Amino acid sequence: MSKVTIKPYDGPAGGWGSAQSVMRHVGREGVARVTAALPQQNKTGGFMCVSCAWAKPADPHPAEFCENGAKATAWELTTKTIGPEFFARHTVTELLSWPDHDLEEVGRLTQPLRYDPASDKYVPVGWPDAFVEIGRELRAVDPHAAVFYASGRASLEASYMYQLFARLFGSNNLPDSSNMCHESTSVALPKSIGVPVGTVGLEDFEDTECILFFGQNVGTNSPRMLHQLQGVSQRDVPIITFNPLRERGLERFTNPQSPTEMILGQETRISSHYFQVEAGGDIAALMGICKALIALDDEARAKGEPLVLDHAFIREHTHGFEAFADKARATSWKEIERHSGLKRADLEETARIYARSQATMAMYGMGLTQHRKGVESVRMLVNLLLLKGNIGKPGAGILPVRGHSNVQGQRTVGISEKPELVPLDRLKELYGFEPPRWEGFSTVDACEGIVEGSVQAFISLGGNFVRAAPDRDRLEEGWRKMRLNVQVSTKLNRSHLVTSEISYILPCLGRTETDQQAAGPQVVSMEDSTARIHGSRPVATPISEHLRSEPAIVAGLAKATLDPNPKVDWDAWVADYSKIRDAIEATYPDDFKDFNQRLFQPGGFARPLGARERKWDTDTGKANFVVPEGMNSHGLDLTEDMLRLITLRSNDQFNTTIYGYRDRFRGVEGTRMVVFVNPDDMARLGLNEGETVTLVGESRDQVHREFGGLRVVGYDIPKGCIGAYYPECNGLVPIWHHAEESKVPAVKSVPVSIRKNGQSAMQAQPS
Ligand SMILES: Nc1nc2c(c(=O)[nH]1)N[C@H]1C(S)=C(S)[C@@H](COP(=O)(O)OP(=O)(O)OC[C@H]3O[C@@H](n4cnc5c(=O)[nH]c(N)nc54)[C@H](O)[C@@H]3O)O[C@H]1N2
Ligand SMILES: Nc1nc2c(c(=O)[nH]1)N[C@H]1C(S)=C(S)[C@@H](COP(=O)(O)OP(=O)(O)OC[C@H]3O[C@@H](n4cnc5c(=O)[nH]c(N)nc54)[C@H](O)[C@@H]3O)O[C@H]1N2
Ligand SMILES: [Mo]
């Protein structure tokens, strides 16, 4: 770890800061392997980035990767490895004291490992022995007590096999990282517009006349999108941002791909307007914009001027407008200002800009979804779009910016705990078995089951569940009592080290590594944030000959666990992945028509989405206005000393993978142990810049939650809100603090108070 420095950063997103950051990471990980791969990243016929799910254009830049995409590739393609010698040298108890960064930084896992409680070490095991024991153990477990988790990175092929394995075993316990992420979207949108995914495509950026941007940190988490936003901004199109923090990537950008911009230091503004909404203030902010817009329309009607709303669209295509408009008219500005933390004049200004635009897109991320009222927040955003007919026309639409590179695709091919979302009858017909019909565990349900002791086996296709999920301390305690913990992984993480009675690490190939099977080298596929499907061809030699591909590991587990089924030939699928794609097509004929033939279509091939054609697959047959129940998204009863903790990603991490300790844009280097506090709150709470404090969480369930050692950093953040990094702070999030309908942990408004060092009281005392 380098020296700690905390000072504001003046540079743009992209630019030289980004170029330097890439070079530092590439240099560290073994230059040749990485630089040979990067030109193939996100290109048709190349490999799809392992970082975010942003769209891959049909006409890519010469270098179609961003700073963080390059870091992700470098991290996977590192030449460092940890073989049996490493595990012979370190006990699990010792490794448990290492920070997340160090665990992954030591290099790639190379061999299957089994935990040996006697020596407290992981020891090498052969693949066949591993499969035999895991199969035997799983067979002894009730299908309700086994969890099949997936982190959204595995390919469509591996994911399809994985869900089939779980269902043949008799379980619908198929939570995935989406349960902690965009599940609020997947629950909100079907009721509103009849599809579970966004409607925007890359082409819409050419036609749009206005962008509304809620709670997504583009410069860090989907930087390639800055290219599209730059184009939009250069056409002088307004981009109106709502975010508690002034995120640099949402302010200005220098394109590292443009020599002129780099040499001349030219910057493009991204947001034309920036409103620092309070954490959980979005429903109110959106209601304010809707209210102002409806008032403009009412006024125009009174004066006999052209109307502002798209009444033809509302009549023909929507349901529930009157009730919604009445609610907007009846909601007072006082209430809107109080809950959003924004001024009426700013929301009216937004409404006027929005009123002038004939094609508006709304994009959003975790700032909307990770709240108790995350589902209602997403529906509120749709309400605003519907008022002007902004779904199903060029330049318009809703864009949930997805996280993991194939998180959307995993849901498309059946990784879901919700049986009604999976074509179970089709699976029954194809594979001659009776699929379970019961509702499986979401992530939150799985956490509860682990804590209570009802979950006995946890299989993980990627990810780092104990770090990513809420209520860490309680979760780890339960996790240790499980019978079986199987982690299919590329790098070492804490979910391996918090061991259960029997624990296995099964190391797999990364997506960038060539995958040789009986029928030759294999390719895989994934779905991006705009619902387009892309083939991905790996480019690098595997780091170890002992690694297996994810499809091969899933097949190994399935064959060892299940009775043979003449209709499921796991070996044939592993030999030739095009056969898995045939099976996917047979299961989902509409989405995956001619799958193998279209695999490498430039720009990917699109899944059909009714809402794009204004066909509404909803209960009313129309797009629905949905009136929110309350006016805030956080759903908390605020008190004087309760602060709303926003858990944040730095610019130097991918979820629980910590690349380094530089959050360049926020000016924090050398540490992640900081808490961002508004200067007025600092004065009110008697906090000094640089002092160390402890965050104390909810305890109404008699569970004590606290996290200390955080250094106070005065920051431009709304009063009453504080920010600190995920995953460090996850022990402060009670399992039951989640979005109401989607069960996404509400990690963007965690109720906490601050305790000064040496202070014994549970609550911070106002000074
Ligand atoms: N480099 C990198 N890329 C990533 C990831 C990564 O960790 N690193 N993670 C991937 C994954 S899985 C995901 S889901 C995405 C996550 O990408 P994002 O959706 O950007 O998620 P966060 O970084 O958690 O931050 C969300 C933003 O919401 C703002 N925010 C917080 N609370 C509120 C609120 O109440 N209202 C509003 N309007 N805004 C709010 C925060 O200030 C922050 O700017 O990125 C993906 N891409
Ligand atoms: N407080 C708080 N909690 C959060 C969030 C938040 O914003 N705040 N965000 C939530 C969100 S949006 C998400 S998506 C989750 C993320 O939760 P997860 O998806 O479970 O976590 P990751 O950190 O992405 O997983 C990292 C691990 O994946 C493994 N891995 C990497 N590549 C591969 C591969 O190709 N194959 C396999 N099999 N394994 C691989 C590596 O071993 C690595 O250690 O966290 C959630 N938790
Ligand atoms: Mo995510």
Tab-separated table of C-alpha atoms in Angstrom, residues 163-559:
chain	number	residue	atom	x	y	z
A	163	GLN	CA	-29.443	-23.980	-14.114
A	164	LEU	CA	-30.289	-27.297	-15.744
A	165	PHE	CA	-27.995	-29.082	-13.276
A	166	ALA	CA	-29.722	-27.375	-10.316
A	167	ARG	CA	-33.200	-28.187	-11.641
A	168	LEU	CA	-32.396	-31.804	-12.472
A	169	PHE	CA	-31.114	-32.004	-8.912
A	170	GLY	CA	-34.519	-30.695	-7.832
A	171	SER	CA	-33.702	-27.135	-6.777
A	172	ASN	CA	-34.787	-23.675	-7.873
A	173	ASN	CA	-32.326	-22.089	-5.440
A	174	LEU	CA	-30.578	-20.167	-8.203
A	175	PRO	CA	-29.823	-16.692	-6.882
A	176	ASP	CA	-27.278	-14.649	-8.754
A	177	SER	CA	-25.426	-11.382	-8.323
A	178	SER	CA	-28.388	-9.736	-10.030
A	179	ASN	CA	-30.283	-10.255	-6.758
A	180	MET	CA	-27.932	-7.652	-5.240
A	181	CYS	CA	-27.942	-5.418	-8.267
A	182	HIS	CA	-30.548	-4.885	-11.001
A	183	GLU	CA	-33.220	-7.240	-9.660
A	184	SER	CA	-35.179	-4.082	-8.829
A	185	THR	CA	-35.172	-3.477	-12.578
A	186	SER	CA	-36.185	-7.032	-13.422
A	187	VAL	CA	-39.152	-6.712	-11.038
A	188	ALA	CA	-40.103	-3.118	-11.887
A	189	LEU	CA	-40.047	-3.120	-15.668
A	190	PRO	CA	-42.333	-6.094	-16.440
A	191	LYS	CA	-45.204	-4.428	-14.565
A	192	SER	CA	-44.493	-1.049	-16.173
A	193	ILE	CA	-43.616	-1.957	-19.746
A	194	GLY	CA	-43.785	-5.745	-20.050
A	195	VAL	CA	-40.077	-6.534	-20.483
A	196	PRO	CA	-37.473	-7.153	-17.764
A	197	VAL	CA	-34.629	-5.323	-19.517
A	198	GLY	CA	-33.787	-1.939	-21.014
A	199	THR	CA	-35.119	-0.767	-24.375
A	200	VAL	CA	-32.271	1.513	-25.484
A	201	GLY	CA	-29.798	0.480	-28.187
A	202	LEU	CA	-26.520	2.140	-29.201
A	203	GLU	CA	-28.223	3.669	-32.240
A	204	ASP	CA	-30.485	5.677	-29.922
A	205	PHE	CA	-27.536	7.801	-28.817
A	206	GLU	CA	-27.490	9.273	-32.341
A	207	ASP	CA	-31.069	10.490	-32.172
A	208	THR	CA	-31.592	11.419	-28.582
A	209	GLU	CA	-32.414	15.010	-27.642
A	210	CYS	CA	-32.090	14.678	-23.875
A	211	ILE	CA	-30.565	12.272	-21.368
A	212	LEU	CA	-31.640	11.890	-17.745
A	213	PHE	CA	-28.968	10.150	-15.698
A	214	PHE	CA	-29.757	8.695	-12.266
A	215	GLY	CA	-27.348	7.062	-9.851
A	216	GLN	CA	-24.768	5.457	-12.102
A	217	ASN	CA	-21.067	6.216	-12.024
A	218	VAL	CA	-20.204	5.942	-15.700
A	219	GLY	CA	-16.558	7.064	-15.520
A	220	THR	CA	-15.666	4.196	-13.219
A	221	ASN	CA	-18.176	1.444	-13.881
A	222	SER	CA	-18.943	1.591	-17.603
A	223	PRO	CA	-16.360	4.008	-19.024
A	224	ARG	CA	-16.790	2.906	-22.651
A	225	MET	CA	-20.194	4.554	-22.507
A	226	LEU	CA	-18.387	7.902	-22.172
A	227	HIS	CA	-17.728	7.693	-25.918
A	228	GLN	CA	-21.445	7.696	-26.670
A	229	LEU	CA	-22.075	10.391	-24.074
A	230	GLN	CA	-19.290	12.511	-25.514
A	231	GLY	CA	-20.935	12.306	-28.932
A	232	VAL	CA	-24.267	13.324	-27.454
A	233	SER	CA	-22.728	16.218	-25.544
A	234	GLN	CA	-20.902	17.465	-28.657
A	235	ARG	CA	-24.289	17.765	-30.358
A	236	ASP	CA	-25.217	20.081	-27.459
A	237	VAL	CA	-27.815	17.706	-26.147
A	238	PRO	CA	-28.619	18.257	-22.469
A	239	ILE	CA	-27.501	15.528	-20.058
A	240	ILE	CA	-29.148	16.050	-16.684
A	241	THR	CA	-27.626	14.123	-13.819
A	242	PHE	CA	-29.037	13.249	-10.399
A	243	ASN	CA	-26.395	11.935	-8.048
A	244	PRO	CA	-25.507	12.765	-4.430
A	245	LEU	CA	-21.814	12.868	-5.383
A	246	ARG	CA	-20.222	14.920	-8.104
A	247	GLU	CA	-18.695	11.984	-9.941
A	248	ARG	CA	-15.949	13.116	-12.292
A	249	GLY	CA	-16.955	10.864	-15.190
A	250	LEU	CA	-20.364	12.504	-15.148
A	251	GLU	CA	-18.779	15.950	-15.296
A	252	ARG	CA	-16.099	15.894	-18.006
A	253	PHE	CA	-14.116	13.515	-20.183
A	254	THR	CA	-10.968	13.505	-22.328
A	255	ASN	CA	-11.013	10.687	-24.856
A	256	PRO	CA	-7.794	8.682	-24.392
A	257	GLN	CA	-8.295	7.368	-27.948
A	258	SER	CA	-7.998	10.827	-29.459
A	259	PRO	CA	-4.399	12.077	-29.835
A	260	THR	CA	-5.639	15.650	-30.349
A	261	GLU	CA	-7.716	15.681	-27.211
A	262	MET	CA	-4.901	14.088	-25.246
A	263	ILE	CA	-2.189	16.465	-26.468
A	264	LEU	CA	-4.286	19.615	-26.293
A	265	GLY	CA	-5.883	18.581	-23.020
A	266	GLN	CA	-9.339	19.101	-24.522
A	267	GLU	CA	-12.249	18.076	-22.388
A	268	THR	CA	-15.906	17.497	-23.159
A	269	ARG	CA	-18.469	18.304	-20.555
A	270	ILE	CA	-20.701	15.334	-19.911
A	271	SER	CA	-23.518	16.618	-17.696
A	272	SER	CA	-25.103	19.920	-18.687
A	273	HIS	CA	-26.919	20.021	-15.318
A	274	TYR	CA	-25.929	18.285	-12.104
A	275	PHE	CA	-28.277	17.910	-9.153
A	276	GLN	CA	-27.003	16.451	-5.908
A	277	VAL	CA	-30.101	14.604	-4.839
A	278	GLU	CA	-30.066	13.087	-1.349
A	279	ALA	CA	-29.525	9.353	-1.042
A	280	GLY	CA	-33.004	7.922	-1.524
A	281	GLY	CA	-34.416	11.216	-2.797
A	282	ASP	CA	-35.150	10.057	-6.330
A	283	ILE	CA	-38.858	9.264	-6.069
A	284	ALA	CA	-39.407	12.784	-4.788
A	285	ALA	CA	-37.142	14.329	-7.434
A	286	LEU	CA	-38.919	12.407	-10.180
A	287	MET	CA	-42.322	13.324	-8.768
A	288	GLY	CA	-41.219	16.953	-8.834
A	289	ILE	CA	-40.275	16.777	-12.507
A	290	CYS	CA	-43.552	15.002	-13.325
A	291	LYS	CA	-45.527	17.564	-11.329
A	292	ALA	CA	-43.864	20.482	-13.106
A	293	LEU	CA	-44.391	18.821	-16.485
A	294	ILE	CA	-48.072	18.183	-15.831
A	295	ALA	CA	-48.429	21.790	-14.650
A	296	LEU	CA	-46.880	22.982	-17.942
A	297	ASP	CA	-49.363	20.822	-19.804
A	298	ASP	CA	-52.310	22.097	-17.754
A	299	GLU	CA	-51.194	25.674	-18.406
A	300	ALA	CA	-50.830	25.098	-22.128
A	301	ARG	CA	-54.296	23.589	-22.248
A	302	ALA	CA	-55.748	26.572	-20.388
A	303	LYS	CA	-54.096	28.962	-22.831
A	304	GLY	CA	-55.004	26.900	-25.875
A	305	GLU	CA	-51.312	26.377	-26.695
A	306	PRO	CA	-49.737	23.123	-27.983
A	307	LEU	CA	-49.803	20.519	-25.226
A	308	VAL	CA	-46.665	19.302	-23.493
A	309	LEU	CA	-47.485	15.671	-22.756
A	310	ASP	CA	-47.843	13.075	-25.508
A	311	HIS	CA	-51.583	12.589	-25.051
A	312	ALA	CA	-51.971	10.394	-28.115
A	313	PHE	CA	-49.410	7.974	-26.722
A	314	ILE	CA	-50.921	8.146	-23.251
A	315	ARG	CA	-54.394	7.344	-24.649
A	316	GLU	CA	-53.377	4.570	-26.965
A	317	HIS	CA	-50.537	2.953	-25.051
A	318	THR	CA	-50.843	3.541	-21.322
A	319	HIS	CA	-52.981	2.759	-18.336
A	320	GLY	CA	-53.340	4.652	-15.054
A	321	PHE	CA	-52.451	8.153	-16.255
A	322	GLU	CA	-55.256	10.014	-14.466
A	323	ALA	CA	-54.504	8.515	-11.072
A	324	PHE	CA	-50.839	9.273	-11.517
A	325	ALA	CA	-51.407	12.847	-12.693
A	326	ASP	CA	-53.740	13.467	-9.743
A	327	LYS	CA	-51.081	12.185	-7.368
A	328	ALA	CA	-48.465	14.487	-8.928
A	329	ARG	CA	-50.793	17.502	-8.716
A	330	ALA	CA	-51.637	16.682	-5.097
A	331	THR	CA	-48.055	16.221	-3.916
A	332	SER	CA	-46.775	19.461	-2.402
A	333	TRP	CA	-43.526	21.117	-3.422
A	334	LYS	CA	-42.651	21.261	0.231
A	335	GLU	CA	-42.775	17.502	0.475
A	336	ILE	CA	-40.858	17.094	-2.778
A	337	GLU	CA	-38.102	19.465	-1.663
A	338	ARG	CA	-37.852	17.863	1.756
A	339	HIS	CA	-37.510	14.319	0.464
A	340	SER	CA	-35.273	15.036	-2.528
A	341	GLY	CA	-33.053	17.692	-0.978
A	342	LEU	CA	-33.436	19.604	-4.266
A	343	LYS	CA	-35.000	22.946	-5.097
A	344	ARG	CA	-38.319	23.360	-6.868
A	345	ALA	CA	-36.695	25.712	-9.403
A	346	ASP	CA	-34.166	23.019	-10.427
A	347	LEU	CA	-36.836	20.388	-10.917
A	348	GLU	CA	-38.958	22.849	-12.912
A	349	GLU	CA	-35.941	23.679	-15.055
A	350	THR	CA	-35.456	19.955	-15.698
A	351	ALA	CA	-39.120	19.657	-16.641
A	352	ARG	CA	-38.812	22.530	-19.140
A	353	ILE	CA	-35.778	20.951	-20.820
A	354	TYR	CA	-37.485	17.575	-20.870
A	355	ALA	CA	-40.647	19.173	-22.284
A	356	ARG	CA	-38.721	20.526	-25.293
A	357	SER	CA	-37.087	17.203	-26.146
A	358	GLN	CA	-38.825	14.958	-28.649
A	359	ALA	CA	-36.721	11.925	-27.701
A	360	THR	CA	-35.393	11.333	-24.194
A	361	MET	CA	-33.457	8.441	-22.711
A	362	ALA	CA	-33.257	7.702	-18.998
A	363	MET	CA	-30.330	5.722	-17.657
A	364	TYR	CA	-29.631	4.542	-14.175
A	365	GLY	CA	-27.659	2.207	-11.942
A	366	MET	CA	-27.304	1.158	-8.335
A	367	GLY	CA	-28.262	4.627	-7.054
A	368	LEU	CA	-31.864	3.740	-7.916
A	369	THR	CA	-32.019	-0.020	-7.482
A	370	GLN	CA	-30.256	-0.517	-4.133
A	371	HIS	CA	-32.888	1.116	-1.942
A	372	ARG	CA	-35.850	-0.208	-0.013
A	373	LYS	CA	-38.081	1.461	-2.576
A	374	GLY	CA	-35.762	0.599	-5.443
A	375	VAL	CA	-38.525	-1.016	-7.464
A	376	GLU	CA	-40.837	1.986	-7.063
A	377	SER	CA	-37.961	4.293	-7.973
A	378	VAL	CA	-37.438	2.501	-11.281
A	379	ARG	CA	-41.173	2.609	-11.999
A	380	MET	CA	-41.181	6.341	-11.219
A	381	LEU	CA	-38.509	6.859	-13.859
A	382	VAL	CA	-40.680	4.968	-16.335
A	383	ASN	CA	-43.684	7.137	-15.367
A	384	LEU	CA	-41.684	10.206	-16.364
A	385	LEU	CA	-40.767	8.646	-19.716
A	386	LEU	CA	-44.345	7.587	-20.434
A	387	LEU	CA	-45.642	11.138	-19.990
A	388	LYS	CA	-43.951	12.048	-23.243
A	389	GLY	CA	-44.134	8.728	-25.052
A	390	ASN	CA	-40.432	8.034	-24.569
A	391	ILE	CA	-40.525	4.266	-24.924
A	392	GLY	CA	-40.451	2.605	-28.314
A	393	LYS	CA	-39.219	5.412	-30.528
A	394	PRO	CA	-35.735	6.298	-31.827
A	395	GLY	CA	-33.543	8.220	-29.412
A	396	ALA	CA	-35.736	7.351	-26.449
A	397	GLY	CA	-36.086	4.630	-23.858
A	398	ILE	CA	-35.047	3.264	-20.520
A	399	LEU	CA	-31.491	2.067	-19.932
A	400	PRO	CA	-30.591	0.139	-16.808
A	401	VAL	CA	-26.794	0.026	-16.944
A	402	ARG	CA	-25.980	-3.555	-15.995
A	403	GLY	CA	-23.045	-4.651	-13.939
A	404	HIS	CA	-21.348	-7.981	-14.572
A	405	SER	CA	-20.571	-8.700	-18.201
A	406	ASN	CA	-23.193	-11.445	-18.580
A	407	VAL	CA	-25.512	-10.791	-15.661
A	408	GLN	CA	-28.414	-9.993	-17.958
A	409	GLY	CA	-27.740	-13.085	-20.057
A	410	GLN	CA	-27.692	-15.459	-17.102
A	411	ARG	CA	-31.277	-14.528	-16.350
A	412	THR	CA	-32.168	-14.949	-20.025
A	413	VAL	CA	-31.037	-18.599	-20.012
A	414	GLY	CA	-32.773	-19.650	-16.805
A	415	ILE	CA	-30.616	-18.716	-13.827
A	416	SER	CA	-33.477	-17.485	-11.683
A	417	GLU	CA	-35.013	-18.429	-8.391
A	418	LYS	CA	-38.431	-17.481	-9.752
A	419	PRO	CA	-40.005	-20.493	-11.470
A	420	GLU	CA	-42.503	-18.366	-13.404
A	421	LEU	CA	-39.627	-16.750	-15.315
A	422	VAL	CA	-38.272	-20.028	-16.621
A	423	PRO	CA	-39.861	-22.181	-19.362
A	424	LEU	CA	-40.132	-25.184	-17.071
A	425	ASP	CA	-42.566	-27.038	-19.335
A	426	ARG	CA	-40.119	-26.746	-22.163
A	427	LEU	CA	-37.293	-28.089	-19.974
A	428	LYS	CA	-39.569	-30.934	-18.941
A	429	GLU	CA	-40.322	-31.792	-22.540
A	430	LEU	CA	-36.718	-31.537	-23.704
A	431	TYR	CA	-35.128	-33.452	-20.849
A	432	GLY	CA	-37.917	-35.729	-19.631
A	433	PHE	CA	-37.964	-34.740	-15.961
A	434	GLU	CA	-40.285	-32.962	-13.561
A	435	PRO	CA	-38.675	-29.585	-12.799
A	436	PRO	CA	-39.269	-28.165	-9.311
A	437	ARG	CA	-42.077	-25.593	-9.298
A	438	TRP	CA	-41.456	-23.973	-5.928
A	439	GLU	CA	-40.033	-20.479	-5.491
A	440	GLY	CA	-36.293	-20.695	-4.869
A	441	PHE	CA	-33.995	-18.548	-2.751
A	442	SER	CA	-32.973	-15.051	-3.724
A	443	THR	CA	-29.643	-13.840	-2.341
A	444	VAL	CA	-31.359	-12.432	0.736
A	445	ASP	CA	-33.271	-15.692	1.308
A	446	ALA	CA	-30.022	-17.611	0.935
A	447	CYS	CA	-28.351	-15.344	3.520
A	448	GLU	CA	-31.221	-15.924	5.932
A	449	GLY	CA	-31.029	-19.668	5.366
A	450	ILE	CA	-27.286	-19.703	5.955
A	451	VAL	CA	-27.619	-17.678	9.159
A	452	GLU	CA	-30.463	-19.882	10.447
A	453	GLY	CA	-28.626	-23.061	9.538
A	454	SER	CA	-31.138	-24.366	6.998
A	455	VAL	CA	-28.734	-24.105	4.048
A	456	GLN	CA	-26.320	-27.034	4.027
A	457	ALA	CA	-24.574	-26.758	0.676
A	458	PHE	CA	-23.460	-23.723	-1.296
A	459	ILE	CA	-22.158	-24.055	-4.839
A	460	SER	CA	-20.790	-20.885	-6.394
A	461	LEU	CA	-20.225	-20.362	-10.088
A	462	GLY	CA	-17.834	-17.424	-9.641
A	463	GLY	CA	-18.253	-14.513	-7.257
A	464	ASN	CA	-17.354	-13.872	-3.662
A	465	PHE	CA	-20.575	-14.294	-1.754
A	466	VAL	CA	-19.436	-13.715	1.819
A	467	ARG	CA	-17.880	-10.383	0.844
A	468	ALA	CA	-20.634	-9.217	-1.497
A	469	ALA	CA	-23.682	-10.067	0.609
A	470	PRO	CA	-25.062	-8.142	3.614
A	471	ASP	CA	-24.595	-8.805	7.355
A	472	ARG	CA	-21.132	-10.253	6.931
A	473	ASP	CA	-20.396	-11.312	10.495
A	474	ARG	CA	-23.616	-13.245	10.927
A	475	LEU	CA	-23.296	-14.706	7.461
A	476	GLU	CA	-19.772	-15.962	8.074
A	477	GLU	CA	-20.812	-17.579	11.324
A	478	GLY	CA	-23.578	-19.523	9.546
A	479	TRP	CA	-21.352	-20.265	6.552
A	480	ARG	CA	-18.869	-22.078	8.795
A	481	LYS	CA	-21.614	-24.436	9.910
A	482	MET	CA	-22.627	-25.526	6.431
A	483	ARG	CA	-21.731	-29.014	5.322
A	484	LEU	CA	-20.442	-28.158	1.845
A	485	ASN	CA	-18.859	-25.075	0.232
A	486	VAL	CA	-17.793	-25.388	-3.416
A	487	GLN	CA	-16.291	-22.357	-5.155
A	488	VAL	CA	-15.624	-22.325	-8.904
A	489	SER	CA	-13.149	-19.460	-9.173
A	490	THR	CA	-10.193	-17.887	-10.897
A	491	LYS	CA	-8.671	-16.113	-7.906
A	492	LEU	CA	-8.470	-16.581	-4.165
A	493	ASN	CA	-11.049	-14.732	-2.081
A	494	ARG	CA	-12.631	-14.758	1.336
A	495	SER	CA	-15.487	-17.072	0.330
A	496	HIS	CA	-12.852	-19.821	0.054
A	497	LEU	CA	-11.283	-19.012	3.400
A	498	VAL	CA	-14.397	-18.964	5.520
A	499	THR	CA	-14.574	-22.722	5.295
A	500	SER	CA	-17.456	-25.098	5.878
A	501	GLU	CA	-17.179	-28.716	7.021
A	502	ILE	CA	-16.115	-29.665	3.504
A	503	SER	CA	-14.708	-26.936	1.267
A	504	TYR	CA	-13.475	-27.084	-2.296
A	505	ILE	CA	-11.877	-24.585	-4.638
A	506	LEU	CA	-12.371	-25.567	-8.280
A	507	PRO	CA	-10.189	-23.332	-10.471
A	508	CYS	CA	-11.490	-22.469	-13.918
A	509	LEU	CA	-10.310	-20.890	-17.139
A	510	GLY	CA	-10.927	-17.185	-17.528
A	511	ARG	CA	-12.938	-15.971	-20.499
A	512	THR	CA	-9.768	-14.665	-22.141
A	513	GLU	CA	-8.092	-18.103	-22.130
A	514	THR	CA	-8.310	-20.618	-24.940
A	515	ASP	CA	-10.627	-23.519	-24.255
A	516	GLN	CA	-9.619	-26.702	-26.041
A	517	GLN	CA	-12.229	-29.477	-26.090
A	518	ALA	CA	-12.720	-32.702	-28.068
A	519	ALA	CA	-14.191	-30.900	-31.092
A	520	GLY	CA	-11.493	-28.219	-31.053
A	521	PRO	CA	-11.123	-24.739	-29.552
A	522	GLN	CA	-14.415	-23.441	-28.181
A	523	VAL	CA	-16.101	-20.040	-28.115
A	524	VAL	CA	-18.779	-18.797	-25.735
A	525	SER	CA	-21.390	-16.031	-25.699
A	526	MET	CA	-22.947	-13.322	-23.559
A	527	GLU	CA	-25.644	-10.645	-23.527
A	528	ASP	CA	-24.891	-6.944	-23.047
A	529	SER	CA	-26.895	-4.151	-21.371
A	530	THR	CA	-28.761	-3.445	-24.602
A	531	ALA	CA	-29.980	-7.050	-24.944
A	532	ARG	CA	-27.590	-7.956	-27.758
A	533	ILE	CA	-25.829	-11.298	-27.834
A	534	HIS	CA	-22.156	-11.604	-28.723
A	535	GLY	CA	-19.773	-14.474	-29.300
A	536	SER	CA	-16.474	-14.354	-27.447
A	537	ARG	CA	-13.300	-16.010	-28.697
A	538	PRO	CA	-10.481	-16.341	-26.184
A	539	VAL	CA	-6.968	-15.250	-27.079
A	540	ALA	CA	-4.479	-16.260	-24.401
A	541	THR	CA	-2.873	-19.576	-23.439
A	542	PRO	CA	-4.315	-20.943	-20.173
A	543	ILE	CA	-2.150	-20.122	-17.188
A	544	SER	CA	-2.196	-23.757	-16.005
A	545	GLU	CA	-2.831	-27.080	-17.700
A	546	HIS	CA	-4.928	-28.225	-14.730
A	547	LEU	CA	-7.651	-25.653	-15.205
A	548	ARG	CA	-11.029	-26.676	-16.574
A	549	SER	CA	-13.626	-24.601	-18.319
A	550	GLU	CA	-16.812	-23.625	-16.512
A	551	PRO	CA	-18.976	-25.846	-18.743
A	552	ALA	CA	-16.631	-28.770	-18.060
A	553	ILE	CA	-16.780	-28.187	-14.304
A	554	VAL	CA	-20.564	-27.902	-14.288
A	555	ALA	CA	-20.762	-31.122	-16.311
A	556	GLY	CA	-18.373	-32.841	-13.903
A	557	LEU	CA	-20.475	-31.818	-10.914
A	558	ALA	CA	-23.717	-32.803	-12.648
A	559	LYS	CA	-22.510	-36.237	-13.712
